[in-house]
mmCIF file of C-alpha atoms in Angstrom:
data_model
loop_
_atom_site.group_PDB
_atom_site.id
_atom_site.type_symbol
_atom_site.label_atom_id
_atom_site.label_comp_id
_atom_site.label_asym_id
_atom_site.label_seq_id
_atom_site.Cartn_x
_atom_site.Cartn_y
_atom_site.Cartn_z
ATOM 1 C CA UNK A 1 104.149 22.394 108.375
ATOM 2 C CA UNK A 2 105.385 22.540 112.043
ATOM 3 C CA UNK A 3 103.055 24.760 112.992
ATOM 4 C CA UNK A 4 100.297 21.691 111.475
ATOM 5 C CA UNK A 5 101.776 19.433 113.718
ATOM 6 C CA UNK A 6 102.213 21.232 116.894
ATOM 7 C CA UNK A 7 98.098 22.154 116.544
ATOM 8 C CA UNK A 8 96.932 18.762 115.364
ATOM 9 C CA UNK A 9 98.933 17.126 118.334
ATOM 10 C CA UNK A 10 97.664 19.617 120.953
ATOM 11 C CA UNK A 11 94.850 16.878 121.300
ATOM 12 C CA UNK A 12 96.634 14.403 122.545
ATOM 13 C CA UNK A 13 97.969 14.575 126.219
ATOM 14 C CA UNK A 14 100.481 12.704 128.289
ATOM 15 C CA UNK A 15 102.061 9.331 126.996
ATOM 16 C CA UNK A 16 100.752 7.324 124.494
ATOM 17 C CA UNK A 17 98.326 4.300 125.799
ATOM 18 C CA UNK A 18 96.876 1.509 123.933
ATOM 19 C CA UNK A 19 93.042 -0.627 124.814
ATOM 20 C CA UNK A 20 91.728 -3.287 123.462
ATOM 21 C CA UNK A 21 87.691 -3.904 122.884
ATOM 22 C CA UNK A 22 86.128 -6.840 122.195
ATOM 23 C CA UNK A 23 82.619 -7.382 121.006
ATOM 24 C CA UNK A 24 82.599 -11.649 120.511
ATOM 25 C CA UNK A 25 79.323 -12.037 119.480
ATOM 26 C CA UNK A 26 79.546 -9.310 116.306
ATOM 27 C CA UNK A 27 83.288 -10.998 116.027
ATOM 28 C CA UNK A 28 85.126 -7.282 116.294
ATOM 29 C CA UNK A 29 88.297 -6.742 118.272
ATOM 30 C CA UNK A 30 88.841 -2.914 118.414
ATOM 31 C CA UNK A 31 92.298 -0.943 119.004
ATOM 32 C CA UNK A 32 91.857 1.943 120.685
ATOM 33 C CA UNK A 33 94.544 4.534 120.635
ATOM 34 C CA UNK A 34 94.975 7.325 122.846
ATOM 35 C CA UNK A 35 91.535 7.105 122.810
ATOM 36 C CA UNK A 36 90.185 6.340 119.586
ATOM 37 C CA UNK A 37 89.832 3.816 117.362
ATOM 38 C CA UNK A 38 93.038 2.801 115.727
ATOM 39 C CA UNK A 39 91.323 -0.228 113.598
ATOM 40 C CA UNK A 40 89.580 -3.142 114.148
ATOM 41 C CA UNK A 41 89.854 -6.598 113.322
ATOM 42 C CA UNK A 42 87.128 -8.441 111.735
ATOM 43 C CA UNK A 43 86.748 -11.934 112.593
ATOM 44 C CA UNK A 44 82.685 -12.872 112.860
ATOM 45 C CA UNK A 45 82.339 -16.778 111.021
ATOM 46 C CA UNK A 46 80.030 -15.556 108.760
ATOM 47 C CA UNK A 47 82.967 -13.954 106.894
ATOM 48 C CA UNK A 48 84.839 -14.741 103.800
ATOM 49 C CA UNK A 49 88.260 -13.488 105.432
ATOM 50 C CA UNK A 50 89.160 -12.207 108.764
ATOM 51 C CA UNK A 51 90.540 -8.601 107.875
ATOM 52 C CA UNK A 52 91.406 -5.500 109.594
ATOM 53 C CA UNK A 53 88.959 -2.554 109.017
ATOM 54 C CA UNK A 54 88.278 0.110 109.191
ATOM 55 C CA UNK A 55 91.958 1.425 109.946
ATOM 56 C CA UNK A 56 91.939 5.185 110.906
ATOM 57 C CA UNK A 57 94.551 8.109 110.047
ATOM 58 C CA UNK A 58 95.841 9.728 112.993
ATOM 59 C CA UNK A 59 93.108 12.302 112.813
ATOM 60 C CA UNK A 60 90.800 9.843 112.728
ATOM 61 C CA UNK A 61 89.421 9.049 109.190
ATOM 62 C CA UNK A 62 89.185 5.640 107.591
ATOM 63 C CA UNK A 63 92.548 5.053 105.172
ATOM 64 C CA UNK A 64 90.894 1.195 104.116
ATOM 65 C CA UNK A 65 87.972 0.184 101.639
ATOM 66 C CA UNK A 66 86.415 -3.191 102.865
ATOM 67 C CA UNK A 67 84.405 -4.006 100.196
ATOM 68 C CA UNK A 68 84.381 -2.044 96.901
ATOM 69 C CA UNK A 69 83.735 -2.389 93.144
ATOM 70 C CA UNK A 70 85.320 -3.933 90.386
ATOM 71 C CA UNK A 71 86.978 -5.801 93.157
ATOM 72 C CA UNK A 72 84.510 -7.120 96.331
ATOM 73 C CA UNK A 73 87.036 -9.691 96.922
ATOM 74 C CA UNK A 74 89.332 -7.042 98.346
ATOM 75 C CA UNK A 75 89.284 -6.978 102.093
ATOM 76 C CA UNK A 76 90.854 -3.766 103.268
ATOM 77 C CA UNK A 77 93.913 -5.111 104.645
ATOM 78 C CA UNK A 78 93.770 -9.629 104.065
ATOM 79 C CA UNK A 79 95.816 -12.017 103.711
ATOM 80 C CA UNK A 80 94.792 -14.924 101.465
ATOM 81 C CA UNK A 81 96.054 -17.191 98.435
ATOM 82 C CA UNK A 82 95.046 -20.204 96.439
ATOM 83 C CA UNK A 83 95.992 -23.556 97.081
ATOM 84 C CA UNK A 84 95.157 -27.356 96.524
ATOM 85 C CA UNK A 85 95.502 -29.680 99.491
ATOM 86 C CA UNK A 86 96.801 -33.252 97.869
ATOM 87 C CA UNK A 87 94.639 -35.135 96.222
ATOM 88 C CA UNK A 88 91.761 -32.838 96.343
ATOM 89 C CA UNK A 89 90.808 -29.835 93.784
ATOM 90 C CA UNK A 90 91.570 -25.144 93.647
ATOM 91 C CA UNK A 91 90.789 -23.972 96.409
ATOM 92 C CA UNK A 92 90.727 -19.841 96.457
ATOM 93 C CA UNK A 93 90.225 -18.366 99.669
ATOM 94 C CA UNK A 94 91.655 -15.120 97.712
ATOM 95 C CA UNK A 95 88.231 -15.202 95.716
ATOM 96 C CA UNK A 96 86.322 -17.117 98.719
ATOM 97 C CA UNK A 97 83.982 -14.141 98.334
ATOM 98 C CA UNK A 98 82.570 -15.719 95.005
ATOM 99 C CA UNK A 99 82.372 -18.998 96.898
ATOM 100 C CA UNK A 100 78.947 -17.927 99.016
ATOM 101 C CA UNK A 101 75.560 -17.946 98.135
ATOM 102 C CA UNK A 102 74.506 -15.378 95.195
ATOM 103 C CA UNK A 103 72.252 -12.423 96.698
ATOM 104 C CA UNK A 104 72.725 -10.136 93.962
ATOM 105 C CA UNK A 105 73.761 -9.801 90.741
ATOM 106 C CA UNK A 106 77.408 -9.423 91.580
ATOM 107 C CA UNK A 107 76.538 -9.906 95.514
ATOM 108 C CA UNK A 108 77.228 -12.731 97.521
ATOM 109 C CA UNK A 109 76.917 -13.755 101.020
ATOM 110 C CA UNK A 110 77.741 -16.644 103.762
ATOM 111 C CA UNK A 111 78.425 -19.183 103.815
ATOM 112 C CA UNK A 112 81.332 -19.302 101.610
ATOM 113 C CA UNK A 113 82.356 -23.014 100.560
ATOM 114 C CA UNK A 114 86.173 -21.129 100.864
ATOM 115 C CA UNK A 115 87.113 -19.282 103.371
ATOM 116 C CA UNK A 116 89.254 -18.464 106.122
ATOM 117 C CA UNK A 117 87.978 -19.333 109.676
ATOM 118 C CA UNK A 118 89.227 -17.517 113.168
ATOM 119 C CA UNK A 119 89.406 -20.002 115.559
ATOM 120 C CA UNK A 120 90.499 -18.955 118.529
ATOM 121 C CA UNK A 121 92.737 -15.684 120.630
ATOM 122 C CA UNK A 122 95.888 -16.892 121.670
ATOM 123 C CA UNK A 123 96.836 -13.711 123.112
ATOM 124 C CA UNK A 124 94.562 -10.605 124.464
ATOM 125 C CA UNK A 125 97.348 -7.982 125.943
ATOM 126 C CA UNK A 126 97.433 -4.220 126.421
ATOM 127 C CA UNK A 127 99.673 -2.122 128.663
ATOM 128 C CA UNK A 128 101.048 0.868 128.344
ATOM 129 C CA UNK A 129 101.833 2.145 124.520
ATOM 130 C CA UNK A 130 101.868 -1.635 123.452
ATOM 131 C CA UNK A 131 99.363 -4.366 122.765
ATOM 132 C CA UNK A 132 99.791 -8.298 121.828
ATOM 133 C CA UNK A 133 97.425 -9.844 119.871
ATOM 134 C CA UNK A 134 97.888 -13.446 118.957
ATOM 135 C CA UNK A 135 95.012 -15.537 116.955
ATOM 136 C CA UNK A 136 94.869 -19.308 115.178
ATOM 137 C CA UNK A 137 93.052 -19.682 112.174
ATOM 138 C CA UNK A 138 92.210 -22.282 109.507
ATOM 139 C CA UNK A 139 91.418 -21.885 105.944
ATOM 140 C CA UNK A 140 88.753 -24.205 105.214
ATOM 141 C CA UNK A 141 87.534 -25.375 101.736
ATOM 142 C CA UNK A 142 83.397 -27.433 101.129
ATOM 143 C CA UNK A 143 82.407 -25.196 104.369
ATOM 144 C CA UNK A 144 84.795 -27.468 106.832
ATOM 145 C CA UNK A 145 87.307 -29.806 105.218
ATOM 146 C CA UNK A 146 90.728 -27.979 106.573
ATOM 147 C CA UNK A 147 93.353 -27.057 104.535
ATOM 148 C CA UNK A 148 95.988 -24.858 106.257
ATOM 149 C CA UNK A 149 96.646 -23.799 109.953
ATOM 150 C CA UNK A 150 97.655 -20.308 110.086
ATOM 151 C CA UNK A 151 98.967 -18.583 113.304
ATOM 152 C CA UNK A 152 98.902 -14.378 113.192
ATOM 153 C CA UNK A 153 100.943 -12.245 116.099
ATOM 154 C CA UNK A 154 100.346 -8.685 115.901
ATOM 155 C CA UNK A 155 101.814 -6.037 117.872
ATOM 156 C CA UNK A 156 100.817 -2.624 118.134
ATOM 157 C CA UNK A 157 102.367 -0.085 119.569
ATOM 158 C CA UNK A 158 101.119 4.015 119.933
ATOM 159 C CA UNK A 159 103.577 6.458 118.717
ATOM 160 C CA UNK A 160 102.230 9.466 119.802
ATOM 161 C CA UNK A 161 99.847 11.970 118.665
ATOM 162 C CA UNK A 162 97.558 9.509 117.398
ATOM 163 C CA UNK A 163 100.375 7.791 115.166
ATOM 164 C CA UNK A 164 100.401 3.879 115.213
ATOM 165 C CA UNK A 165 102.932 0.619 114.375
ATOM 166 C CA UNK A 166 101.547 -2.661 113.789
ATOM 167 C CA UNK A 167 104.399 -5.352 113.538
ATOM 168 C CA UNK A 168 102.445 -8.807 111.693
ATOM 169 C CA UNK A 169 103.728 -11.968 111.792
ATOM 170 C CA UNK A 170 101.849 -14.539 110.404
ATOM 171 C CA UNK A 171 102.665 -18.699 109.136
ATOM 172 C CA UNK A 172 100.469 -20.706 107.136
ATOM 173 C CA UNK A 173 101.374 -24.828 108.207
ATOM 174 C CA UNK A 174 100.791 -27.848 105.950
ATOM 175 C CA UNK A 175 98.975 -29.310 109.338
ATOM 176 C CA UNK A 176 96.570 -31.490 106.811
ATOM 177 C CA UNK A 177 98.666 -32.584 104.131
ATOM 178 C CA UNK A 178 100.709 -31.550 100.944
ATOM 179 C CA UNK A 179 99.744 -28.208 99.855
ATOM 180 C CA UNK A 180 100.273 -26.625 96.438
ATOM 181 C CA UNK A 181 100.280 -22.410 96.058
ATOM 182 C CA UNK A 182 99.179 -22.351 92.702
ATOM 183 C CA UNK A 183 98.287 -18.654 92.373
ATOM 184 C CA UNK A 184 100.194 -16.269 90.002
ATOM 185 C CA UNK A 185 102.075 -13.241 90.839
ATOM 186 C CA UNK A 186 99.381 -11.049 91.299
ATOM 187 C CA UNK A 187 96.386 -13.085 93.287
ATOM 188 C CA UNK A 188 97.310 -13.342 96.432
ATOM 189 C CA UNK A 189 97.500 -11.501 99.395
ATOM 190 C CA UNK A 190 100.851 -11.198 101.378
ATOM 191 C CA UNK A 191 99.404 -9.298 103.025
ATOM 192 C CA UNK A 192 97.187 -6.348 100.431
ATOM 193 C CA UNK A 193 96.332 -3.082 102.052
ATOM 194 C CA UNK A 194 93.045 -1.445 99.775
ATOM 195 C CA UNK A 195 92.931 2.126 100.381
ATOM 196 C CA UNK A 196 89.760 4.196 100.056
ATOM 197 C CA UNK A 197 89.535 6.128 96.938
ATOM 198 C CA UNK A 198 89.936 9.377 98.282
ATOM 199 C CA UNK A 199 93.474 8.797 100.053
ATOM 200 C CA UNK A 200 94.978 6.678 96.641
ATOM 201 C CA UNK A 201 96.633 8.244 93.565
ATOM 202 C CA UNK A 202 93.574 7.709 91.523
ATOM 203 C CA UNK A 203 92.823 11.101 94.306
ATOM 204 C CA UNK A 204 96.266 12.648 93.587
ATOM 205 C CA UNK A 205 97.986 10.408 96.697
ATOM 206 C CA UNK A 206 101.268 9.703 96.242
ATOM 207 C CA UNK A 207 102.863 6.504 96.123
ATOM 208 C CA UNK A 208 106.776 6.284 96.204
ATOM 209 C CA UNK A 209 109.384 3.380 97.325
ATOM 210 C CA UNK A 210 112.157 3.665 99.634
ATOM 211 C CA UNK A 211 114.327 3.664 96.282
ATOM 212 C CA UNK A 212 112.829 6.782 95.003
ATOM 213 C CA UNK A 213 110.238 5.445 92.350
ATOM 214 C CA UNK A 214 106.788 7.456 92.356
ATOM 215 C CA UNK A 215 103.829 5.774 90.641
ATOM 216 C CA UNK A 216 102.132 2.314 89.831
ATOM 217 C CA UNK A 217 104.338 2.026 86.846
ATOM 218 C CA UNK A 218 107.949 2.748 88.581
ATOM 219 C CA UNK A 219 106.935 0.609 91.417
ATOM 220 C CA UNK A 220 104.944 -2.344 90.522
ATOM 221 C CA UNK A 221 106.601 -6.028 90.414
ATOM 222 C CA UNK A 222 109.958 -4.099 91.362
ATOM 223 C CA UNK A 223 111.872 -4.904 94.140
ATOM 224 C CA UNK A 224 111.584 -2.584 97.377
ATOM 225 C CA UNK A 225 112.446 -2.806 100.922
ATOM 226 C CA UNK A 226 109.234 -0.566 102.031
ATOM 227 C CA UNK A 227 106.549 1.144 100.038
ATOM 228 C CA UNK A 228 104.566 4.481 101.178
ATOM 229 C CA UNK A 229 100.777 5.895 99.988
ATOM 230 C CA UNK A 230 100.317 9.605 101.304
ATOM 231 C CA UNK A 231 97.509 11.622 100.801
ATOM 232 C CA UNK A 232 95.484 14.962 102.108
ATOM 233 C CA UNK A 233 91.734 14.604 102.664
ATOM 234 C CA UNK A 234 89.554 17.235 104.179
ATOM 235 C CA UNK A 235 92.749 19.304 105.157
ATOM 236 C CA UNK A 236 94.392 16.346 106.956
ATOM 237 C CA UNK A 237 97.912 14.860 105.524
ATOM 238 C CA UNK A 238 98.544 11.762 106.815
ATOM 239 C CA UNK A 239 100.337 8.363 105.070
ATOM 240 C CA UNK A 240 100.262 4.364 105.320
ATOM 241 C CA UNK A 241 103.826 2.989 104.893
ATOM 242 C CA UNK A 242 104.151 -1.616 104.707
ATOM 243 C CA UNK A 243 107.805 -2.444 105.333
ATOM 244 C CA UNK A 244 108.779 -5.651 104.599
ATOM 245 C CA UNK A 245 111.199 -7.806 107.201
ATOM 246 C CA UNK A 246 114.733 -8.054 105.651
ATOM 247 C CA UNK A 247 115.210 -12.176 105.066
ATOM 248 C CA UNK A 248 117.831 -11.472 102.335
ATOM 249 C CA UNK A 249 115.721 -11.946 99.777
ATOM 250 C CA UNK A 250 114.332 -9.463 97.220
ATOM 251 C CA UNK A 251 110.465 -8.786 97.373
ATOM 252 C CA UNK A 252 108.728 -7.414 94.415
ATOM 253 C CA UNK A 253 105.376 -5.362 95.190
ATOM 254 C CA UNK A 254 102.238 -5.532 93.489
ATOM 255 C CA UNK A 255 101.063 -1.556 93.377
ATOM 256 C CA UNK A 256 97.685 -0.299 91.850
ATOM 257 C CA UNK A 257 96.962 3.540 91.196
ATOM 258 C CA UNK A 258 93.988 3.202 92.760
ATOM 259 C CA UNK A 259 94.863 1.773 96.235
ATOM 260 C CA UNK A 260 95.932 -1.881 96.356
ATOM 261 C CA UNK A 261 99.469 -2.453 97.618
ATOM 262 C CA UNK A 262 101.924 -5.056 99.217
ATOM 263 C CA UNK A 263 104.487 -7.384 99.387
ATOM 264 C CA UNK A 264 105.057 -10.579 96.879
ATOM 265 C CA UNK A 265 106.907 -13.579 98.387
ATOM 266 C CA UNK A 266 110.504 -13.847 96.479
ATOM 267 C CA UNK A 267 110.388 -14.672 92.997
ATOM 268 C CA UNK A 268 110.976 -18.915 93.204
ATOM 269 C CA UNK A 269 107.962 -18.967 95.028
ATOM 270 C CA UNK A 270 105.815 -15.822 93.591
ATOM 271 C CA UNK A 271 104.067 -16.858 90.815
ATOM 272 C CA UNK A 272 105.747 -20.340 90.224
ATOM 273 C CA UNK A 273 103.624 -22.758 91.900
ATOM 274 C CA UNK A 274 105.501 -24.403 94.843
ATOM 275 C CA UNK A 275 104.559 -27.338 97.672
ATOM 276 C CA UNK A 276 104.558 -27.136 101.282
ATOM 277 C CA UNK A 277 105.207 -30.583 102.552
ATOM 278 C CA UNK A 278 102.908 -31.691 105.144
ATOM 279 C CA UNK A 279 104.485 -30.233 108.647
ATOM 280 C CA UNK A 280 106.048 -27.490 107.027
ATOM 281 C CA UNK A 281 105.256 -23.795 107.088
ATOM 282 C CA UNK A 282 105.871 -20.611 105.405
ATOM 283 C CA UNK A 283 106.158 -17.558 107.162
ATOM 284 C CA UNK A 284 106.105 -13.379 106.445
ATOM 285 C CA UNK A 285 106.432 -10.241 108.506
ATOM 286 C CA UNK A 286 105.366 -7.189 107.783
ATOM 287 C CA UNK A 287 105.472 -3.556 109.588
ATOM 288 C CA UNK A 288 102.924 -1.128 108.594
ATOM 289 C CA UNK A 289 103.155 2.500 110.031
ATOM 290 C CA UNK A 290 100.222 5.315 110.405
ATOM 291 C CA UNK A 291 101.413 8.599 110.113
ATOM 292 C CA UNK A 292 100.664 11.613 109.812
ATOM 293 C CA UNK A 293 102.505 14.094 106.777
ATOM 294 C CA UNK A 294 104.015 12.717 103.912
ATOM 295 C CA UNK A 295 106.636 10.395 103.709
ATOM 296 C CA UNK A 296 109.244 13.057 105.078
ATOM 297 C CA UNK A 297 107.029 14.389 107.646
ATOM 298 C CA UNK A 298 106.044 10.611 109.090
ATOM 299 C CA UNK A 299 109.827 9.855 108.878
ATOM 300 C CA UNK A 300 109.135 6.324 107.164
ATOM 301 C CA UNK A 301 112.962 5.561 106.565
ATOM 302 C CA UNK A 302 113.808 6.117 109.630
ATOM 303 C CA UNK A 303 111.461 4.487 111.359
ATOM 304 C CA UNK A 304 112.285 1.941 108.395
ATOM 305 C CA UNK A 305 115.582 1.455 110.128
ATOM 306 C CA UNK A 306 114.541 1.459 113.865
ATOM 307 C CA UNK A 307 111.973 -1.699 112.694
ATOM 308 C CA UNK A 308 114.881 -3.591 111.264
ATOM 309 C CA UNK A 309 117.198 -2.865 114.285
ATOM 310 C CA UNK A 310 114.174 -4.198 116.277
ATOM 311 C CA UNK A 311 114.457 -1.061 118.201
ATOM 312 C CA UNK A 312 111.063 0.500 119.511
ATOM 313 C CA UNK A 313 109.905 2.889 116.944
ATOM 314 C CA UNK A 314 109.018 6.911 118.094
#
């Protein structure tokens, strides 16, 4: 396995470096590293959801579905829920998708009466192994009546040898009014990564928790402090781990054998509808490494521990 590593990192020379490349009018903001594309983030306003795809293994191969059957509503790697601003009716930005105009029998397309609207960059920074990306959002219901102001901070930083860390913040505000989550336990996005068929255990990947539980049915709706999906496709091993920030709280994870994952908010407010108050906010953070080998070889509880320490991960 050593030997594997030392070849597939011959590529990659000197330190680490990290770009950023924007395309505004097709609404794409690429992250390049060590010259390739890391991911991209998806942002154009004819979309349902802003999203992050695709989002490439170290050697270069798309880890993230962004549209797929049964599911279209799944959006690679999203963050969405449903809610009902005061006085007013469901709104679903989780299933905004079936909100647009019908092109098909199971097809649809913009504009979406729900849906979650980029509004602006806050932040555009890249030097060195580290990048800042800050954006404002609003999820929108009847095409333009506001619901929720959400505020996203990513940072990125290149590990080496093509390996990646993104560290997501991102708080939803009650700017507009009283708003209800009304979605159960499962329908919501906290964030959800989707992985492409090929890297999920549905393909033989392997899915295990930083407690030792292997498998949709040891891991789903149970507690865990990170979760990790490892594959090897066309000869290359590599892995996605999602860590969720320590706020002393359990957090159950949704898990699906064939590639959804990710964090549920704790349990009083995860499945049990709750009300943000208008001015207040709810808030998660979320680490999610790219590495390459399994969960050993990509050193996820490690790193695990260096994210918590808020010490620069290697």
């Amino acid at each position: 396995m050593l030997a594997l590593f030392l070849a597939a990192a011959e590529g990659w020379a000197g330190p680490p470096k990290i770009e950023l490349k924007q395309d505004e009018a097709a609404g794409r903001l690429a992250v390049i590293v060590d010259g390739r594309e890391a991911f991209v983030y998806q942002y154009a306003p004819t979309l349902d959801l802003p999203h992050y795809w695709p989002l490439n293994s170290p050697g270069g191969k798309n880890m993230l579905v962004e549209k797929t059957e049964p599911y279209p509503h799944h959006r690679s790697f999203w963050i969405a829920d449903t809610v009902r601003l005061a006085g007013g009716r469901e709104v679903s930005v989780y299933n905004g998708f079936y909100s647009g105009v019908k092109t098909g029998e199971k097809d649809f397309g913009p504009p979406f009466r729900d849906h979650v609207r980029h509004v602006k960059f806050t932040r555009l920074d890249a030097k060195d192994d580290r990048a800042e990306i800050g954006a404002e959002l609003v999820w929108e219901m009847d095409k333009s009546v506001p619901v929720l102001k959400e505020a996203r901070r990513l940072r990125v930083d290149a590990l080496g040898a093509g390996e990646y860390f993104l560290d997501l913040n991102f708080a939803l505000t009650a700017a507009f009014g009283d708003v209800d989550f009304v979605s159960d336990e499962g329908h919501y996005a906290w964030p959800f990564l989707r992985l492409e068929t090929r890297w999920s255990g549905d393909s033989e990947g392997t899915l295990i928790s930083d407690l030792g539980a292997v498998g949709e049915e040891a891991t789903n709706l149970k507690p865990a402090l990170w979760l990790n999906y490892s594959n090897t496709v066309e000869g290359e091993t590599a892995g996605i781990a999602v860590f969720q920030w320590p706020d002393g709280q359990d957090h159950r994870w949704l898990t699906r054998k064939y590639g959804c994952f990710g964090p549920r908010r704790p349990d009083d407010r995860s499945g049990e509808p709750f009300t943000l108050k208008k001015g207040e906010s709810i808030s998660q953070r979320v680490g999610v490494l790219v590495h390459r080998g399994d969960v050993n070889d990509g050193r996820v509880a490690e790193r695990y521990r260096m994210y918590i320490k808020s010490q620069r991960l290697r």
